[in-house]
JSON list of C-alpha atoms in Angstrom, two decimals:
[
{"chain": "A", "resi": 1, "resn": "MET", "atom": "CA", "xyz": [-37.65, 0.13, 0.72]},
{"chain": "A", "resi": 2, "resn": "LYS", "atom": "CA", "xyz": [-36.46, 1.76, 3.68]},
{"chain": "A", "resi": 3, "resn": "LYS", "atom": "CA", "xyz": [-33.63, -0.62, 3.81]},
{"chain": "A", "resi": 4, "resn": "GLY", "atom": "CA", "xyz": [-32.68, 0.08, -0.01]},
{"chain": "A", "resi": 5, "resn": "ILE", "atom": "CA", "xyz": [-32.57, 3.80, 0.99]},
{"chain": "A", "resi": 6, "resn": "LEU", "atom": "CA", "xyz": [-30.50, 3.37, 3.99]},
{"chain": "A", "resi": 7, "resn": "VAL", "atom": "CA", "xyz": [-28.10, 0.99, 2.04]},
{"chain": "A", "resi": 8, "resn": "LEU", "atom": "CA", "xyz": [-27.98, 3.61, -0.62]},
{"chain": "A", "resi": 9, "resn": "CYS", "atom": "CA", "xyz": [-27.13, 6.41, 1.49]},
{"chain": "A", "resi": 10, "resn": "ILE", "atom": "CA", "xyz": [-24.59, 4.55, 3.38]},
{"chain": "A", "resi": 11, "resn": "PHE", "atom": "CA", "xyz": [-22.82, 3.68, 0.27]},
{"chain": "A", "resi": 12, "resn": "ILE", "atom": "CA", "xyz": [-23.17, 7.32, -0.92]},
{"chain": "A", "resi": 13, "resn": "ILE", "atom": "CA", "xyz": [-21.36, 8.53, 2.38]},
{"chain": "A", "resi": 14, "resn": "THR", "atom": "CA", "xyz": [-18.60, 5.67, 2.12]},
{"chain": "A", "resi": 15, "resn": "ILE", "atom": "CA", "xyz": [-17.73, 6.92, -1.48]},
{"chain": "A", "resi": 16, "resn": "THR", "atom": "CA", "xyz": [-17.92, 10.57, -0.25]},
{"chain": "A", "resi": 17, "resn": "PHE", "atom": "CA", "xyz": [-15.51, 9.83, 2.39]},
{"chain": "A", "resi": 18, "resn": "GLY", "atom": "CA", "xyz": [-13.21, 7.90, 0.14]},
{"chain": "A", "resi": 19, "resn": "ILE", "atom": "CA", "xyz": [-12.94, 10.87, -2.24]},
{"chain": "A", "resi": 20, "resn": "VAL", "atom": "CA", "xyz": [-12.31, 13.33, 0.58]},
{"chain": "A", "resi": 21, "resn": "GLU", "atom": "CA", "xyz": [-9.62, 10.93, 2.00]},
{"chain": "A", "resi": 22, "resn": "LEU", "atom": "CA", "xyz": [-7.85, 10.45, -1.24]},
{"chain": "A", "resi": 23, "resn": "ASN", "atom": "CA", "xyz": [-7.68, 14.51, -1.82]},
{"chain": "A", "resi": 24, "resn": "THR", "atom": "CA", "xyz": [-6.48, 14.82, 1.26]},
{"chain": "A", "resi": 25, "resn": "VAL", "atom": "CA", "xyz": [-3.65, 12.31, 1.10]},
{"chain": "A", "resi": 26, "resn": "GLN", "atom": "CA", "xyz": [-2.60, 13.16, -2.79]},
{"chain": "A", "resi": 27, "resn": "SER", "atom": "CA", "xyz": [-2.21, 16.84, -1.89]},
{"chain": "A", "resi": 28, "resn": "THR", "atom": "CA", "xyz": [-0.24, 16.06, 1.45]},
{"chain": "A", "resi": 29, "resn": "LEU", "atom": "CA", "xyz": [1.99, 13.72, -0.15]},
{"chain": "A", "resi": 30, "resn": "GLN", "atom": "CA", "xyz": [2.48, 15.82, -3.32]},
{"chain": "A", "resi": 31, "resn": "SER", "atom": "CA", "xyz": [3.39, 18.75, -1.05]},
{"chain": "A", "resi": 32, "resn": "MET", "atom": "CA", "xyz": [5.63, 16.71, 0.68]},
{"chain": "A", "resi": 33, "resn": "GLU", "atom": "CA", "xyz": [7.09, 15.16, -2.45]},
{"chain": "A", "resi": 34, "resn": "ASN", "atom": "CA", "xyz": [7.45, 18.82, -3.93]},
{"chain": "A", "resi": 35, "resn": "ALA", "atom": "CA", "xyz": [9.47, 20.05, -0.87]},
{"chain": "A", "resi": 36, "resn": "ILE", "atom": "CA", "xyz": [11.69, 17.22, -0.95]},
{"chain": "A", "resi": 37, "resn": "THR", "atom": "CA", "xyz": [12.71, 17.48, -4.40]},
{"chain": "A", "resi": 38, "resn": "HIS", "atom": "CA", "xyz": [13.42, 21.09, -4.04]},
{"chain": "A", "resi": 39, "resn": "LEU", "atom": "CA", "xyz": [15.42, 20.43, -0.95]},
{"chain": "A", "resi": 40, "resn": "ASN", "atom": "CA", "xyz": [17.67, 17.68, -2.88]},
{"chain": "A", "resi": 41, "resn": "GLN", "atom": "CA", "xyz": [18.44, 20.25, -5.54]},
{"chain": "A", "resi": 42, "resn": "ASP", "atom": "CA", "xyz": [19.38, 22.85, -2.64]},
{"chain": "A", "resi": 43, "resn": "TYR", "atom": "CA", "xyz": [21.59, 20.28, -1.19]},
{"chain": "A", "resi": 44, "resn": "GLU", "atom": "CA", "xyz": [22.98, 19.25, -4.42]},
{"chain": "A", "resi": 45, "resn": "THR", "atom": "CA", "xyz": [23.87, 22.99, -5.24]},
{"chain": "A", "resi": 46, "resn": "ASN", "atom": "CA", "xyz": [25.55, 23.64, -2.01]},
{"chain": "A", "resi": 47, "resn": "SER", "atom": "CA", "xyz": [26.81, 20.37, -0.89]},
{"chain": "A", "resi": 48, "resn": "ASP", "atom": "CA", "xyz": [29.69, 21.98, 1.48]},
{"chain": "A", "resi": 49, "resn": "ASN", "atom": "CA", "xyz": [27.37, 23.46, 3.95]},
{"chain": "A", "resi": 50, "resn": "ILE", "atom": "CA", "xyz": [24.01, 21.82, 4.10]},
{"chain": "A", "resi": 51, "resn": "THR", "atom": "CA", "xyz": [23.46, 23.09, 7.71]},
{"chain": "A", "resi": 52, "resn": "ILE", "atom": "CA", "xyz": [21.85, 26.45, 6.03]},
{"chain": "A", "resi": 53, "resn": "TYR", "atom": "CA", "xyz": [18.82, 24.16, 5.01]},
{"chain": "A", "resi": 54, "resn": "TYR", "atom": "CA", "xyz": [18.01, 23.48, 8.76]},
{"chain": "A", "resi": 55, "resn": "ASN", "atom": "CA", "xyz": [15.31, 25.83, 8.77]},
{"chain": "A", "resi": 56, "resn": "LYS", "atom": "CA", "xyz": [13.70, 24.19, 5.64]},
{"chain": "A", "resi": 57, "resn": "ILE", "atom": "CA", "xyz": [13.78, 20.75, 6.99]},
{"chain": "A", "resi": 58, "resn": "SER", "atom": "CA", "xyz": [12.07, 22.17, 10.29]},
{"chain": "A", "resi": 59, "resn": "ASN", "atom": "CA", "xyz": [9.00, 23.73, 7.99]},
{"chain": "A", "resi": 60, "resn": "ILE", "atom": "CA", "xyz": [8.81, 20.33, 6.21]},
{"chain": "A", "resi": 61, "resn": "LYS", "atom": "CA", "xyz": [8.55, 18.74, 9.80]},
{"chain": "A", "resi": 62, "resn": "GLU", "atom": "CA", "xyz": [6.06, 21.11, 11.00]},
{"chain": "A", "resi": 63, "resn": "TYR", "atom": "CA", "xyz": [3.97, 20.55, 8.04]},
{"chain": "A", "resi": 64, "resn": "TRP", "atom": "CA", "xyz": [4.03, 16.95, 8.48]},
{"chain": "A", "resi": 65, "resn": "GLN", "atom": "CA", "xyz": [3.19, 16.90, 11.97]},
{"chain": "A", "resi": 66, "resn": "GLU", "atom": "CA", "xyz": [0.17, 19.15, 11.38]},
{"chain": "A", "resi": 67, "resn": "LYS", "atom": "CA", "xyz": [-1.13, 16.84, 8.56]},
{"chain": "A", "resi": 68, "resn": "GLU", "atom": "CA", "xyz": [-0.11, 13.74, 10.46]},
{"chain": "A", "resi": 69, "resn": "ARG", "atom": "CA", "xyz": [-2.54, 14.59, 13.23]},
{"chain": "A", "resi": 70, "resn": "TRP", "atom": "CA", "xyz": [-5.22, 14.16, 10.70]},
{"chain": "A", "resi": 71, "resn": "LEU", "atom": "CA", "xyz": [-4.08, 11.32, 8.69]},
{"chain": "A", "resi": 72, "resn": "CYS", "atom": "CA", "xyz": [-3.85, 9.23, 11.80]},
{"chain": "A", "resi": 73, "resn": "PHE", "atom": "CA", "xyz": [-7.53, 9.14, 12.20]},
{"chain": "A", "resi": 74, "resn": "LEU", "atom": "CA", "xyz": [-7.52, 7.61, 8.97]},
{"chain": "A", "resi": 75, "resn": "PHE", "atom": "CA", "xyz": [-4.59, 5.40, 8.71]},
{"chain": "A", "resi": 76, "resn": "ASN", "atom": "CA", "xyz": [-2.22, 2.96, 10.74]},
{"chain": "A", "resi": 77, "resn": "HIS", "atom": "CA", "xyz": [0.13, 5.28, 12.71]},
{"chain": "A", "resi": 78, "resn": "ARG", "atom": "CA", "xyz": [3.07, 3.02, 11.79]},
{"chain": "A", "resi": 79, "resn": "ASP", "atom": "CA", "xyz": [2.51, 3.80, 8.13]},
{"chain": "A", "resi": 80, "resn": "LEU", "atom": "CA", "xyz": [2.92, 7.47, 8.94]},
{"chain": "A", "resi": 81, "resn": "SER", "atom": "CA", "xyz": [5.60, 7.30, 11.53]},
{"chain": "A", "resi": 82, "resn": "VAL", "atom": "CA", "xyz": [8.06, 5.96, 8.90]},
{"chain": "A", "resi": 83, "resn": "ILE", "atom": "CA", "xyz": [8.12, 9.38, 7.32]},
{"chain": "A", "resi": 84, "resn": "THR", "atom": "CA", "xyz": [8.38, 11.13, 10.79]},
{"chain": "A", "resi": 85, "resn": "ASP", "atom": "CA", "xyz": [11.35, 8.90, 11.43]},
{"chain": "A", "resi": 86, "resn": "SER", "atom": "CA", "xyz": [13.02, 9.76, 8.43]},
{"chain": "A", "resi": 87, "resn": "ILE", "atom": "CA", "xyz": [12.62, 13.68, 8.45]},
{"chain": "A", "resi": 88, "resn": "ASN", "atom": "CA", "xyz": [13.90, 13.17, 12.19]},
{"chain": "A", "resi": 89, "resn": "ARG", "atom": "CA", "xyz": [16.92, 11.45, 10.81]},
{"chain": "A", "resi": 90, "resn": "LEU", "atom": "CA", "xyz": [17.28, 14.14, 8.00]},
{"chain": "A", "resi": 91, "resn": "GLN", "atom": "CA", "xyz": [17.13, 16.88, 10.31]},
{"chain": "A", "resi": 92, "resn": "ALA", "atom": "CA", "xyz": [20.04, 15.44, 12.25]},
{"chain": "A", "resi": 93, "resn": "TYR", "atom": "CA", "xyz": [22.18, 14.82, 9.19]},
{"chain": "A", "resi": 94, "resn": "THR", "atom": "CA", "xyz": [21.67, 18.28, 8.10]},
{"chain": "A", "resi": 95, "resn": "LYS", "atom": "CA", "xyz": [22.39, 19.70, 11.70]},
{"chain": "A", "resi": 96, "resn": "ASN", "atom": "CA", "xyz": [25.90, 17.80, 11.37]},
{"chain": "A", "resi": 97, "resn": "ASN", "atom": "CA", "xyz": [26.22, 18.88, 7.87]},
{"chain": "A", "resi": 98, "resn": "ASP", "atom": "CA", "xyz": [26.39, 14.94, 7.16]},
{"chain": "A", "resi": 99, "resn": "TYR", "atom": "CA", "xyz": [25.79, 15.39, 3.06]},
{"chain": "A", "resi": 100, "resn": "ASP", "atom": "CA", "xyz": [26.15, 11.88, 2.31]},
{"chain": "A", "resi": 101, "resn": "ASN", "atom": "CA", "xyz": [23.48, 10.22, 4.82]},
{"chain": "A", "resi": 102, "resn": "ALA", "atom": "CA", "xyz": [21.25, 13.60, 4.16]},
{"chain": "A", "resi": 103, "resn": "ILE", "atom": "CA", "xyz": [21.01, 12.71, 0.40]},
{"chain": "A", "resi": 104, "resn": "SER", "atom": "CA", "xyz": [20.52, 8.92, 1.15]},
{"chain": "A", "resi": 105, "resn": "GLU", "atom": "CA", "xyz": [17.50, 10.22, 3.54]},
{"chain": "A", "resi": 106, "resn": "LEU", "atom": "CA", "xyz": [15.86, 12.30, 0.93]},
{"chain": "A", "resi": 107, "resn": "ALA", "atom": "CA", "xyz": [15.89, 9.61, -1.33]},
{"chain": "A", "resi": 108, "resn": "LEU", "atom": "CA", "xyz": [14.35, 7.24, 1.17]},
{"chain": "A", "resi": 109, "resn": "LEU", "atom": "CA", "xyz": [11.71, 10.07, 2.23]},
{"chain": "A", "resi": 110, "resn": "LYS", "atom": "CA", "xyz": [10.93, 10.55, -1.38]},
{"chain": "A", "resi": 111, "resn": "GLU", "atom": "CA", "xyz": [10.34, 6.89, -1.66]},
{"chain": "A", "resi": 112, "resn": "TYR", "atom": "CA", "xyz": [8.23, 6.60, 1.63]},
{"chain": "A", "resi": 113, "resn": "SER", "atom": "CA", "xyz": [6.11, 9.66, 0.34]},
{"chain": "A", "resi": 114, "resn": "THR", "atom": "CA", "xyz": [5.58, 7.82, -3.14]},
{"chain": "A", "resi": 115, "resn": "GLN", "atom": "CA", "xyz": [4.64, 4.48, -1.26]},
{"chain": "A", "resi": 116, "resn": "SER", "atom": "CA", "xyz": [2.32, 6.03, 1.23]},
{"chain": "A", "resi": 117, "resn": "CYS", "atom": "CA", "xyz": [0.21, 7.20, -1.33]},
{"chain": "A", "resi": 118, "resn": "HIS", "atom": "CA", "xyz": [-0.54, 3.79, -2.62]},
{"chain": "A", "resi": 119, "resn": "ILE", "atom": "CA", "xyz": [-0.86, 2.56, 0.88]},
{"chain": "A", "resi": 120, "resn": "MET", "atom": "CA", "xyz": [-2.94, 5.48, 1.94]},
{"chain": "A", "resi": 121, "resn": "GLY", "atom": "CA", "xyz": [-5.07, 5.74, -1.40]},
{"chain": "A", "resi": 122, "resn": "PHE", "atom": "CA", "xyz": [-8.62, 4.84, -1.67]},
{"chain": "A", "resi": 123, "resn": "ASN", "atom": "CA", "xyz": [-9.06, 1.19, -2.23]},
{"chain": "A", "resi": 124, "resn": "ILE", "atom": "CA", "xyz": [-11.24, -1.41, -0.80]},
{"chain": "A", "resi": 125, "resn": "ASN", "atom": "CA", "xyz": [-9.55, -2.71, 2.07]},
{"chain": "A", "resi": 126, "resn": "ASN", "atom": "CA", "xyz": [-9.11, 1.13, 3.55]},
{"chain": "A", "resi": 127, "resn": "VAL", "atom": "CA", "xyz": [-12.86, 1.21, 3.38]},
{"chain": "A", "resi": 128, "resn": "LEU", "atom": "CA", "xyz": [-13.39, -2.10, 4.94]}
]
């Protein structure tokens, strides 16, 4: 009987942890996708001088670094570093007013955010 209760408690804790994990990942990546979408619209509106959006990218980078610290406890750092690297490249392209590469990097960043939601979502592989 005690073993059954222990197994039930472990199961409930695992499910609770998975739900918290899923909510954290989804809210973080949804915020990133929204910021990227708005930034993409800004870039298309003012393609001649994208350097004015450098501070926006810095804010996105700060947000991601803050969230990445916590996500690294849950997931493989390599999965998260792809997004960090992409933000760094986007920041450099924006600073150099390289519109074409910046737009390409924004598209990649949005794709990484979408893929990461699937990779980091709650599934049996992440629980085990």
